Amino acid sequence: MNAAEIRALLAALNAAWERGQQAALASVVGVKGSAYRREGTKMLVLDDASQVCMLSGGCLEAEVVEVALEVIRTGEVALAHYDLSEDATWGLGIGCGGSVDVRVERLDPHDPVMAAWLQVLHKGELAALVMPLGKAEKVLVRAGGETLGQLSDPALHAFALAQAHERLGLREPRAVAVAAPSGEKLFVDVCTPPPPLVIYGAGHDALPLAAQAHTLGYAVHVIDPRPAYLTPARFTDAALYDLAPEELGAFAMPAGAQAIIMNHHLDRDRICLAHALKAGAAYVGVLGPRSRAEDLLSALDAEGTTFSRAELERLRSPIGLRIGAEAPEEVALSILAELMAWRRGYDGGFLNGHAGRIHDAQTHRVE
């Protein structure tokens, strides 16, 4: 789930608790074959049968709501299996050719581990929540090693901690179900900080890029030396930095940041390109044709600013997927589509004719 979905889910949960309603959390904990969403996807179900967020394209929700209402009534954790095959007699008849396991748990506002996990989700911290699939007990493991909660089986608890630390050490940690040596299955849910997007330039075409990026869960940062452009009214969901090119050293590049240079001003773009590469942005994209980026590099070289091979490998130009984008909103879509493919290890090509699993990564990105 992205940060936007998490925000919507948590806001609805807090509002429901303030009204005195009960709620259950349904989480995808296993996928075999093809399915609409992956492990870690969540849906909130309230005691009036209303729901927030989705586990599928709409095919599972009604079934899961019925399970969740029973979980709310009894307080017992439920694990439901859904066959998405074409067989309408034995399955749901959806035709995806896979199956999905969904864990449903009633949410208790007084459960300290769950309360801490909800705070982790709210803050976007790096942490893992490990739980047996059929039990309510769980353990929260933060990136720094702090733990909260205890599984009743000491051996299973030790295994859970090891699995959590292993997932948190990955470059792109994702939720996963694992089997303990005893055969019992655990679900390792993972919260990761929202990916940072740094936009150099607050012009007209930066507006849809910032807005769409926020919707997709990015933490957006916009840098521009023009106060008239850099206003909260124009960038409602971004951190704003009124910095002249010579002041860029005051900006601390977030870890793993993806940077887009779109000042439409050669001098500012040249300085911003040097700053982004030297400050360690993981992805540095320059808007415009490849020749423009090459001219910027040549100008930097002429003034004595050179880059290592590793730094230059992070430079992308032109940026965006080849979808015929023209309008600023279309260009933003093209750029963000490339960023998503780059982050997740995909090549960004057509799915038409792809015979494997849709969610299997096809390439490894270069950093």
JSON list of C-alpha atoms in Angstrom, two decimals, residues 134-326:
[
{"chain": "A", "resi": 134, "resn": "GLY", "atom": "CA", "xyz": [-4.30, -17.65, 12.85]},
{"chain": "A", "resi": 135, "resn": "LYS", "atom": "CA", "xyz": [-3.57, -15.86, 16.13]},
{"chain": "A", "resi": 136, "resn": "ALA", "atom": "CA", "xyz": [-3.98, -12.35, 17.50]},
{"chain": "A", "resi": 137, "resn": "GLU", "atom": "CA", "xyz": [-0.52, -12.22, 19.13]},
{"chain": "A", "resi": 138, "resn": "LYS", "atom": "CA", "xyz": [2.15, -10.20, 17.37]},
{"chain": "A", "resi": 139, "resn": "VAL", "atom": "CA", "xyz": [5.53, -8.55, 17.77]},
{"chain": "A", "resi": 140, "resn": "LEU", "atom": "CA", "xyz": [6.60, -5.16, 16.43]},
{"chain": "A", "resi": 141, "resn": "VAL", "atom": "CA", "xyz": [10.23, -4.74, 15.38]},
{"chain": "A", "resi": 142, "resn": "ARG", "atom": "CA", "xyz": [11.62, -1.28, 14.61]},
{"chain": "A", "resi": 143, "resn": "ALA", "atom": "CA", "xyz": [14.56, -0.65, 12.31]},
{"chain": "A", "resi": 144, "resn": "GLY", "atom": "CA", "xyz": [16.76, 0.30, 15.27]},
{"chain": "A", "resi": 145, "resn": "GLY", "atom": "CA", "xyz": [16.16, -3.08, 16.93]},
{"chain": "A", "resi": 146, "resn": "GLU", "atom": "CA", "xyz": [13.52, -2.04, 19.50]},
{"chain": "A", "resi": 147, "resn": "THR", "atom": "CA", "xyz": [10.76, -4.63, 19.90]},
{"chain": "A", "resi": 148, "resn": "LEU", "atom": "CA", "xyz": [7.29, -4.60, 21.41]},
{"chain": "A", "resi": 149, "resn": "GLY", "atom": "CA", "xyz": [5.15, -7.65, 22.03]},
{"chain": "A", "resi": 150, "resn": "GLN", "atom": "CA", "xyz": [5.88, -11.32, 22.58]},
{"chain": "A", "resi": 151, "resn": "LEU", "atom": "CA", "xyz": [4.86, -14.52, 20.82]},
{"chain": "A", "resi": 152, "resn": "SER", "atom": "CA", "xyz": [3.89, -17.26, 23.26]},
{"chain": "A", "resi": 153, "resn": "ASP", "atom": "CA", "xyz": [6.29, -19.81, 21.74]},
{"chain": "A", "resi": 154, "resn": "PRO", "atom": "CA", "xyz": [9.90, -18.71, 22.51]},
{"chain": "A", "resi": 155, "resn": "ALA", "atom": "CA", "xyz": [11.32, -20.49, 19.46]},
{"chain": "A", "resi": 156, "resn": "LEU", "atom": "CA", "xyz": [8.69, -18.97, 17.21]},
{"chain": "A", "resi": 157, "resn": "HIS", "atom": "CA", "xyz": [9.35, -15.54, 18.74]},
{"chain": "A", "resi": 158, "resn": "ALA", "atom": "CA", "xyz": [13.08, -15.82, 18.01]},
{"chain": "A", "resi": 159, "resn": "PHE", "atom": "CA", "xyz": [12.31, -16.88, 14.45]},
{"chain": "A", "resi": 160, "resn": "ALA", "atom": "CA", "xyz": [9.92, -13.94, 14.07]},
{"chain": "A", "resi": 161, "resn": "LEU", "atom": "CA", "xyz": [12.57, -11.46, 15.19]},
{"chain": "A", "resi": 162, "resn": "ALA", "atom": "CA", "xyz": [15.11, -12.92, 12.77]},
{"chain": "A", "resi": 163, "resn": "GLN", "atom": "CA", "xyz": [12.66, -12.70, 9.89]},
{"chain": "A", "resi": 164, "resn": "ALA", "atom": "CA", "xyz": [11.75, -9.10, 10.73]},
{"chain": "A", "resi": 165, "resn": "HIS", "atom": "CA", "xyz": [15.38, -7.99, 10.84]},
{"chain": "A", "resi": 166, "resn": "GLU", "atom": "CA", "xyz": [16.08, -9.79, 7.55]},
{"chain": "A", "resi": 167, "resn": "ARG", "atom": "CA", "xyz": [13.20, -8.00, 5.81]},
{"chain": "A", "resi": 168, "resn": "LEU", "atom": "CA", "xyz": [14.12, -4.61, 7.26]},
{"chain": "A", "resi": 169, "resn": "GLY", "atom": "CA", "xyz": [17.66, -5.01, 5.95]},
{"chain": "A", "resi": 170, "resn": "LEU", "atom": "CA", "xyz": [16.51, -5.28, 2.34]},
{"chain": "A", "resi": 171, "resn": "ARG", "atom": "CA", "xyz": [16.74, -2.37, -0.10]},
{"chain": "A", "resi": 172, "resn": "GLU", "atom": "CA", "xyz": [13.03, -2.65, -0.95]},
{"chain": "A", "resi": 173, "resn": "PRO", "atom": "CA", "xyz": [11.41, -4.50, 1.98]},
{"chain": "A", "resi": 174, "resn": "ARG", "atom": "CA", "xyz": [8.01, -5.97, 1.16]},
{"chain": "A", "resi": 175, "resn": "ALA", "atom": "CA", "xyz": [5.46, -7.90, 3.20]},
{"chain": "A", "resi": 176, "resn": "VAL", "atom": "CA", "xyz": [5.76, -11.67, 3.03]},
{"chain": "A", "resi": 177, "resn": "ALA", "atom": "CA", "xyz": [4.43, -14.89, 4.57]},
{"chain": "A", "resi": 178, "resn": "VAL", "atom": "CA", "xyz": [7.08, -17.29, 5.88]},
{"chain": "A", "resi": 179, "resn": "ALA", "atom": "CA", "xyz": [7.01, -20.78, 7.38]},
{"chain": "A", "resi": 180, "resn": "ALA", "atom": "CA", "xyz": [8.80, -21.38, 10.68]},
{"chain": "A", "resi": 181, "resn": "PRO", "atom": "CA", "xyz": [10.83, -24.58, 11.23]},
{"chain": "A", "resi": 182, "resn": "SER", "atom": "CA", "xyz": [7.86, -25.87, 13.22]},
{"chain": "A", "resi": 183, "resn": "GLY", "atom": "CA", "xyz": [5.66, -25.49, 10.14]},
{"chain": "A", "resi": 184, "resn": "GLU", "atom": "CA", "xyz": [3.63, -22.62, 11.56]},
{"chain": "A", "resi": 185, "resn": "LYS", "atom": "CA", "xyz": [3.16, -19.73, 9.14]},
{"chain": "A", "resi": 186, "resn": "LEU", "atom": "CA", "xyz": [3.92, -16.15, 10.04]},
{"chain": "A", "resi": 187, "resn": "PHE", "atom": "CA", "xyz": [3.10, -12.96, 8.20]},
{"chain": "A", "resi": 188, "resn": "VAL", "atom": "CA", "xyz": [5.77, -10.26, 8.18]},
{"chain": "A", "resi": 189, "resn": "ASP", "atom": "CA", "xyz": [4.09, -6.94, 7.44]},
{"chain": "A", "resi": 190, "resn": "VAL", "atom": "CA", "xyz": [6.41, -4.05, 6.62]},
{"chain": "A", "resi": 191, "resn": "CYS", "atom": "CA", "xyz": [6.07, -0.29, 6.85]},
{"chain": "A", "resi": 192, "resn": "THR", "atom": "CA", "xyz": [8.53, 1.77, 4.86]},
{"chain": "A", "resi": 193, "resn": "PRO", "atom": "CA", "xyz": [8.96, 5.57, 4.80]},
{"chain": "A", "resi": 194, "resn": "PRO", "atom": "CA", "xyz": [7.31, 7.30, 1.85]},
{"chain": "A", "resi": 195, "resn": "PRO", "atom": "CA", "xyz": [9.80, 7.68, -1.00]},
{"chain": "A", "resi": 196, "resn": "PRO", "atom": "CA", "xyz": [11.17, 11.23, -1.22]},
{"chain": "A", "resi": 197, "resn": "LEU", "atom": "CA", "xyz": [10.78, 13.16, -4.47]},
{"chain": "A", "resi": 198, "resn": "VAL", "atom": "CA", "xyz": [12.81, 16.35, -4.85]},
{"chain": "A", "resi": 199, "resn": "ILE", "atom": "CA", "xyz": [11.62, 18.71, -7.58]},
{"chain": "A", "resi": 200, "resn": "TYR", "atom": "CA", "xyz": [14.00, 21.49, -8.59]},
{"chain": "A", "resi": 201, "resn": "GLY", "atom": "CA", "xyz": [11.71, 24.13, -10.05]},
{"chain": "A", "resi": 202, "resn": "ALA", "atom": "CA", "xyz": [8.23, 25.38, -9.16]},
{"chain": "A", "resi": 203, "resn": "GLY", "atom": "CA", "xyz": [6.99, 26.22, -12.65]},
{"chain": "A", "resi": 204, "resn": "HIS", "atom": "CA", "xyz": [3.60, 25.39, -14.12]},
{"chain": "A", "resi": 205, "resn": "ASP", "atom": "CA", "xyz": [4.55, 21.85, -15.10]},
{"chain": "A", "resi": 206, "resn": "ALA", "atom": "CA", "xyz": [5.81, 21.09, -11.59]},
{"chain": "A", "resi": 207, "resn": "LEU", "atom": "CA", "xyz": [2.27, 21.45, -10.20]},
{"chain": "A", "resi": 208, "resn": "PRO", "atom": "CA", "xyz": [0.75, 18.23, -11.62]},
{"chain": "A", "resi": 209, "resn": "LEU", "atom": "CA", "xyz": [3.99, 16.34, -10.92]},
{"chain": "A", "resi": 210, "resn": "ALA", "atom": "CA", "xyz": [3.92, 17.32, -7.24]},
{"chain": "A", "resi": 211, "resn": "ALA", "atom": "CA", "xyz": [0.18, 16.69, -6.91]},
{"chain": "A", "resi": 212, "resn": "GLN", "atom": "CA", "xyz": [0.25, 13.28, -8.61]},
{"chain": "A", "resi": 213, "resn": "ALA", "atom": "CA", "xyz": [3.35, 12.26, -6.67]},
{"chain": "A", "resi": 214, "resn": "HIS", "atom": "CA", "xyz": [1.62, 13.07, -3.38]},
{"chain": "A", "resi": 215, "resn": "THR", "atom": "CA", "xyz": [-1.39, 10.99, -4.43]},
{"chain": "A", "resi": 216, "resn": "LEU", "atom": "CA", "xyz": [0.96, 8.08, -5.11]},
{"chain": "A", "resi": 217, "resn": "GLY", "atom": "CA", "xyz": [2.45, 8.37, -1.63]},
{"chain": "A", "resi": 218, "resn": "TYR", "atom": "CA", "xyz": [5.62, 10.36, -2.22]},
{"chain": "A", "resi": 219, "resn": "ALA", "atom": "CA", "xyz": [7.02, 12.85, 0.28]},
{"chain": "A", "resi": 220, "resn": "VAL", "atom": "CA", "xyz": [7.41, 15.80, -2.08]},
{"chain": "A", "resi": 221, "resn": "HIS", "atom": "CA", "xyz": [10.05, 18.54, -1.72]},
{"chain": "A", "resi": 222, "resn": "VAL", "atom": "CA", "xyz": [10.07, 21.54, -4.07]},
{"chain": "A", "resi": 223, "resn": "ILE", "atom": "CA", "xyz": [13.05, 23.89, -4.38]},
{"chain": "A", "resi": 224, "resn": "ASP", "atom": "CA", "xyz": [12.85, 27.25, -6.17]},
{"chain": "A", "resi": 225, "resn": "PRO", "atom": "CA", "xyz": [14.29, 30.76, -5.54]},
{"chain": "A", "resi": 226, "resn": "ARG", "atom": "CA", "xyz": [11.10, 32.51, -6.69]},
{"chain": "A", "resi": 227, "resn": "PRO", "atom": "CA", "xyz": [8.71, 33.18, -3.76]},
{"chain": "A", "resi": 228, "resn": "ALA", "atom": "CA", "xyz": [5.83, 34.03, -6.09]},
{"chain": "A", "resi": 229, "resn": "TYR", "atom": "CA", "xyz": [5.95, 30.49, -7.52]},
{"chain": "A", "resi": 230, "resn": "LEU", "atom": "CA", "xyz": [6.84, 28.65, -4.32]},
{"chain": "A", "resi": 231, "resn": "THR", "atom": "CA", "xyz": [3.61, 29.05, -2.37]},
{"chain": "A", "resi": 232, "resn": "PRO", "atom": "CA", "xyz": [1.50, 26.64, -0.25]},
{"chain": "A", "resi": 233, "resn": "ALA", "atom": "CA", "xyz": [-1.50, 27.59, -2.38]},
{"chain": "A", "resi": 234, "resn": "ARG", "atom": "CA", "xyz": [0.22, 26.13, -5.45]},
{"chain": "A", "resi": 235, "resn": "PHE", "atom": "CA", "xyz": [1.88, 23.16, -3.72]},
{"chain": "A", "resi": 236, "resn": "THR", "atom": "CA", "xyz": [-0.59, 22.13, -1.04]},
{"chain": "A", "resi": 237, "resn": "ASP", "atom": "CA", "xyz": [1.07, 18.86, -0.04]},
{"chain": "A", "resi": 238, "resn": "ALA", "atom": "CA", "xyz": [4.78, 19.54, -0.42]},
{"chain": "A", "resi": 239, "resn": "ALA", "atom": "CA", "xyz": [7.66, 20.83, 1.68]},
{"chain": "A", "resi": 240, "resn": "LEU", "atom": "CA", "xyz": [8.86, 24.09, 0.14]},
{"chain": "A", "resi": 241, "resn": "TYR", "atom": "CA", "xyz": [12.42, 25.46, 0.07]},
{"chain": "A", "resi": 242, "resn": "ASP", "atom": "CA", "xyz": [13.07, 29.05, -1.07]},
{"chain": "A", "resi": 243, "resn": "LEU", "atom": "CA", "xyz": [16.73, 28.57, -1.97]},
{"chain": "A", "resi": 244, "resn": "ALA", "atom": "CA", "xyz": [18.86, 30.31, -4.55]},
{"chain": "A", "resi": 245, "resn": "PRO", "atom": "CA", "xyz": [21.31, 28.08, -6.47]},
{"chain": "A", "resi": 246, "resn": "GLU", "atom": "CA", "xyz": [24.21, 29.16, -4.27]},
{"chain": "A", "resi": 247, "resn": "GLU", "atom": "CA", "xyz": [22.18, 28.18, -1.17]},
{"chain": "A", "resi": 248, "resn": "LEU", "atom": "CA", "xyz": [21.46, 24.58, -2.16]},
{"chain": "A", "resi": 249, "resn": "GLY", "atom": "CA", "xyz": [24.04, 23.33, 0.32]},
{"chain": "A", "resi": 250, "resn": "ALA", "atom": "CA", "xyz": [21.52, 24.14, 3.05]},
{"chain": "A", "resi": 251, "resn": "PHE", "atom": "CA", "xyz": [19.20, 21.45, 1.71]},
{"chain": "A", "resi": 252, "resn": "ALA", "atom": "CA", "xyz": [19.79, 17.99, 3.17]},
{"chain": "A", "resi": 253, "resn": "MET", "atom": "CA", "xyz": [19.06, 15.43, 0.45]},
{"chain": "A", "resi": 254, "resn": "PRO", "atom": "CA", "xyz": [16.77, 12.73, 1.91]},
{"chain": "A", "resi": 255, "resn": "ALA", "atom": "CA", "xyz": [18.10, 9.18, 1.81]},
{"chain": "A", "resi": 256, "resn": "GLY", "atom": "CA", "xyz": [17.07, 7.39, -1.37]},
{"chain": "A", "resi": 257, "resn": "ALA", "atom": "CA", "xyz": [15.66, 10.58, -2.91]},
{"chain": "A", "resi": 258, "resn": "GLN", "atom": "CA", "xyz": [14.53, 10.73, -6.52]},
{"chain": "A", "resi": 259, "resn": "ALA", "atom": "CA", "xyz": [15.28, 14.15, -7.97]},
{"chain": "A", "resi": 260, "resn": "ILE", "atom": "CA", "xyz": [13.75, 15.84, -11.01]},
{"chain": "A", "resi": 261, "resn": "ILE", "atom": "CA", "xyz": [15.40, 18.95, -12.46]},
{"chain": "A", "resi": 262, "resn": "MET", "atom": "CA", "xyz": [12.88, 21.15, -14.23]},
{"chain": "A", "resi": 263, "resn": "ASN", "atom": "CA", "xyz": [13.77, 24.79, -13.68]},
{"chain": "A", "resi": 264, "resn": "HIS", "atom": "CA", "xyz": [13.64, 25.58, -17.43]},
{"chain": "A", "resi": 265, "resn": "HIS", "atom": "CA", "xyz": [16.66, 27.79, -16.76]},
{"chain": "A", "resi": 266, "resn": "LEU", "atom": "CA", "xyz": [20.09, 26.65, -17.92]},
{"chain": "A", "resi": 267, "resn": "ASP", "atom": "CA", "xyz": [22.12, 28.22, -15.12]},
{"chain": "A", "resi": 268, "resn": "ARG", "atom": "CA", "xyz": [19.83, 26.97, -12.35]},
{"chain": "A", "resi": 269, "resn": "ASP", "atom": "CA", "xyz": [19.54, 23.54, -13.96]},
{"chain": "A", "resi": 270, "resn": "ARG", "atom": "CA", "xyz": [23.33, 23.27, -14.21]},
{"chain": "A", "resi": 271, "resn": "ILE", "atom": "CA", "xyz": [23.82, 24.05, -10.52]},
{"chain": "A", "resi": 272, "resn": "CYS", "atom": "CA", "xyz": [20.90, 21.85, -9.46]},
{"chain": "A", "resi": 273, "resn": "LEU", "atom": "CA", "xyz": [22.25, 18.93, -11.50]},
{"chain": "A", "resi": 274, "resn": "ALA", "atom": "CA", "xyz": [25.61, 19.18, -9.75]},
{"chain": "A", "resi": 275, "resn": "HIS", "atom": "CA", "xyz": [23.90, 19.44, -6.39]},
{"chain": "A", "resi": 276, "resn": "ALA", "atom": "CA", "xyz": [21.63, 16.43, -6.94]},
{"chain": "A", "resi": 277, "resn": "LEU", "atom": "CA", "xyz": [24.45, 14.18, -8.14]},
{"chain": "A", "resi": 278, "resn": "LYS", "atom": "CA", "xyz": [26.92, 15.24, -5.46]},
{"chain": "A", "resi": 279, "resn": "ALA", "atom": "CA", "xyz": [24.32, 15.12, -2.66]},
{"chain": "A", "resi": 280, "resn": "GLY", "atom": "CA", "xyz": [23.64, 11.46, -3.36]},
{"chain": "A", "resi": 281, "resn": "ALA", "atom": "CA", "xyz": [20.17, 11.39, -4.89]},
{"chain": "A", "resi": 282, "resn": "ALA", "atom": "CA", "xyz": [19.51, 7.81, -5.99]},
{"chain": "A", "resi": 283, "resn": "TYR", "atom": "CA", "xyz": [17.81, 8.93, -9.20]},
{"chain": "A", "resi": 284, "resn": "VAL", "atom": "CA", "xyz": [18.49, 12.23, -10.96]},
{"chain": "A", "resi": 285, "resn": "GLY", "atom": "CA", "xyz": [16.27, 13.06, -13.93]},
{"chain": "A", "resi": 286, "resn": "VAL", "atom": "CA", "xyz": [16.70, 16.05, -16.20]},
{"chain": "A", "resi": 287, "resn": "LEU", "atom": "CA", "xyz": [13.64, 17.25, -18.09]},
{"chain": "A", "resi": 288, "resn": "GLY", "atom": "CA", "xyz": [14.12, 17.75, -21.82]},
{"chain": "A", "resi": 289, "resn": "PRO", "atom": "CA", "xyz": [16.11, 16.04, -24.58]},
{"chain": "A", "resi": 290, "resn": "ARG", "atom": "CA", "xyz": [19.32, 14.14, -23.95]},
{"chain": "A", "resi": 291, "resn": "SER", "atom": "CA", "xyz": [21.31, 16.90, -25.65]},
{"chain": "A", "resi": 292, "resn": "ARG", "atom": "CA", "xyz": [20.23, 19.33, -22.93]},
{"chain": "A", "resi": 293, "resn": "ALA", "atom": "CA", "xyz": [21.61, 17.12, -20.15]},
{"chain": "A", "resi": 294, "resn": "GLU", "atom": "CA", "xyz": [24.82, 16.65, -22.12]},
{"chain": "A", "resi": 295, "resn": "ASP", "atom": "CA", "xyz": [25.17, 20.42, -22.51]},
{"chain": "A", "resi": 296, "resn": "LEU", "atom": "CA", "xyz": [24.73, 20.84, -18.75]},
{"chain": "A", "resi": 297, "resn": "LEU", "atom": "CA", "xyz": [27.42, 18.24, -18.05]},
{"chain": "A", "resi": 298, "resn": "SER", "atom": "CA", "xyz": [29.77, 19.88, -20.56]},
{"chain": "A", "resi": 299, "resn": "ALA", "atom": "CA", "xyz": [29.28, 23.26, -18.91]},
{"chain": "A", "resi": 300, "resn": "LEU", "atom": "CA", "xyz": [29.98, 21.76, -15.49]},
{"chain": "A", "resi": 301, "resn": "ASP", "atom": "CA", "xyz": [33.08, 20.02, -16.80]},
{"chain": "A", "resi": 302, "resn": "ALA", "atom": "CA", "xyz": [34.33, 23.30, -18.27]},
{"chain": "A", "resi": 303, "resn": "GLU", "atom": "CA", "xyz": [34.10, 24.95, -14.87]},
{"chain": "A", "resi": 304, "resn": "GLY", "atom": "CA", "xyz": [35.88, 22.04, -13.20]},
{"chain": "A", "resi": 305, "resn": "THR", "atom": "CA", "xyz": [32.97, 20.06, -11.80]},
{"chain": "A", "resi": 306, "resn": "THR", "atom": "CA", "xyz": [33.35, 16.38, -12.68]},
{"chain": "A", "resi": 307, "resn": "PHE", "atom": "CA", "xyz": [31.49, 13.27, -11.61]},
{"chain": "A", "resi": 308, "resn": "SER", "atom": "CA", "xyz": [32.39, 9.70, -10.90]},
{"chain": "A", "resi": 309, "resn": "ARG", "atom": "CA", "xyz": [31.01, 6.85, -12.98]},
{"chain": "A", "resi": 310, "resn": "ALA", "atom": "CA", "xyz": [28.75, 5.86, -10.10]},
{"chain": "A", "resi": 311, "resn": "GLU", "atom": "CA", "xyz": [27.34, 9.38, -9.91]},
{"chain": "A", "resi": 312, "resn": "LEU", "atom": "CA", "xyz": [26.71, 9.54, -13.65]},
{"chain": "A", "resi": 313, "resn": "GLU", "atom": "CA", "xyz": [24.95, 6.17, -13.59]},
{"chain": "A", "resi": 314, "resn": "ARG", "atom": "CA", "xyz": [22.26, 7.79, -11.45]},
{"chain": "A", "resi": 315, "resn": "LEU", "atom": "CA", "xyz": [21.54, 10.38, -14.16]},
{"chain": "A", "resi": 316, "resn": "ARG", "atom": "CA", "xyz": [18.48, 9.78, -16.37]},
{"chain": "A", "resi": 317, "resn": "SER", "atom": "CA", "xyz": [17.74, 11.77, -19.51]},
{"chain": "A", "resi": 318, "resn": "PRO", "atom": "CA", "xyz": [15.33, 11.98, -21.17]},
{"chain": "A", "resi": 319, "resn": "ILE", "atom": "CA", "xyz": [12.95, 11.03, -18.37]},
{"chain": "A", "resi": 320, "resn": "GLY", "atom": "CA", "xyz": [9.56, 9.40, -18.50]},
{"chain": "A", "resi": 321, "resn": "LEU", "atom": "CA", "xyz": [8.01, 6.52, -20.38]},
{"chain": "A", "resi": 322, "resn": "ARG", "atom": "CA", "xyz": [7.39, 6.87, -24.11]},
{"chain": "A", "resi": 323, "resn": "ILE", "atom": "CA", "xyz": [3.61, 7.34, -24.06]},
{"chain": "A", "resi": 324, "resn": "GLY", "atom": "CA", "xyz": [3.31, 10.40, -26.29]},
{"chain": "A", "resi": 325, "resn": "ALA", "atom": "CA", "xyz": [2.91, 12.79, -23.36]},
{"chain": "A", "resi": 326, "resn": "GLU", "atom": "CA", "xyz": [2.46, 16.46, -24.24]}
]
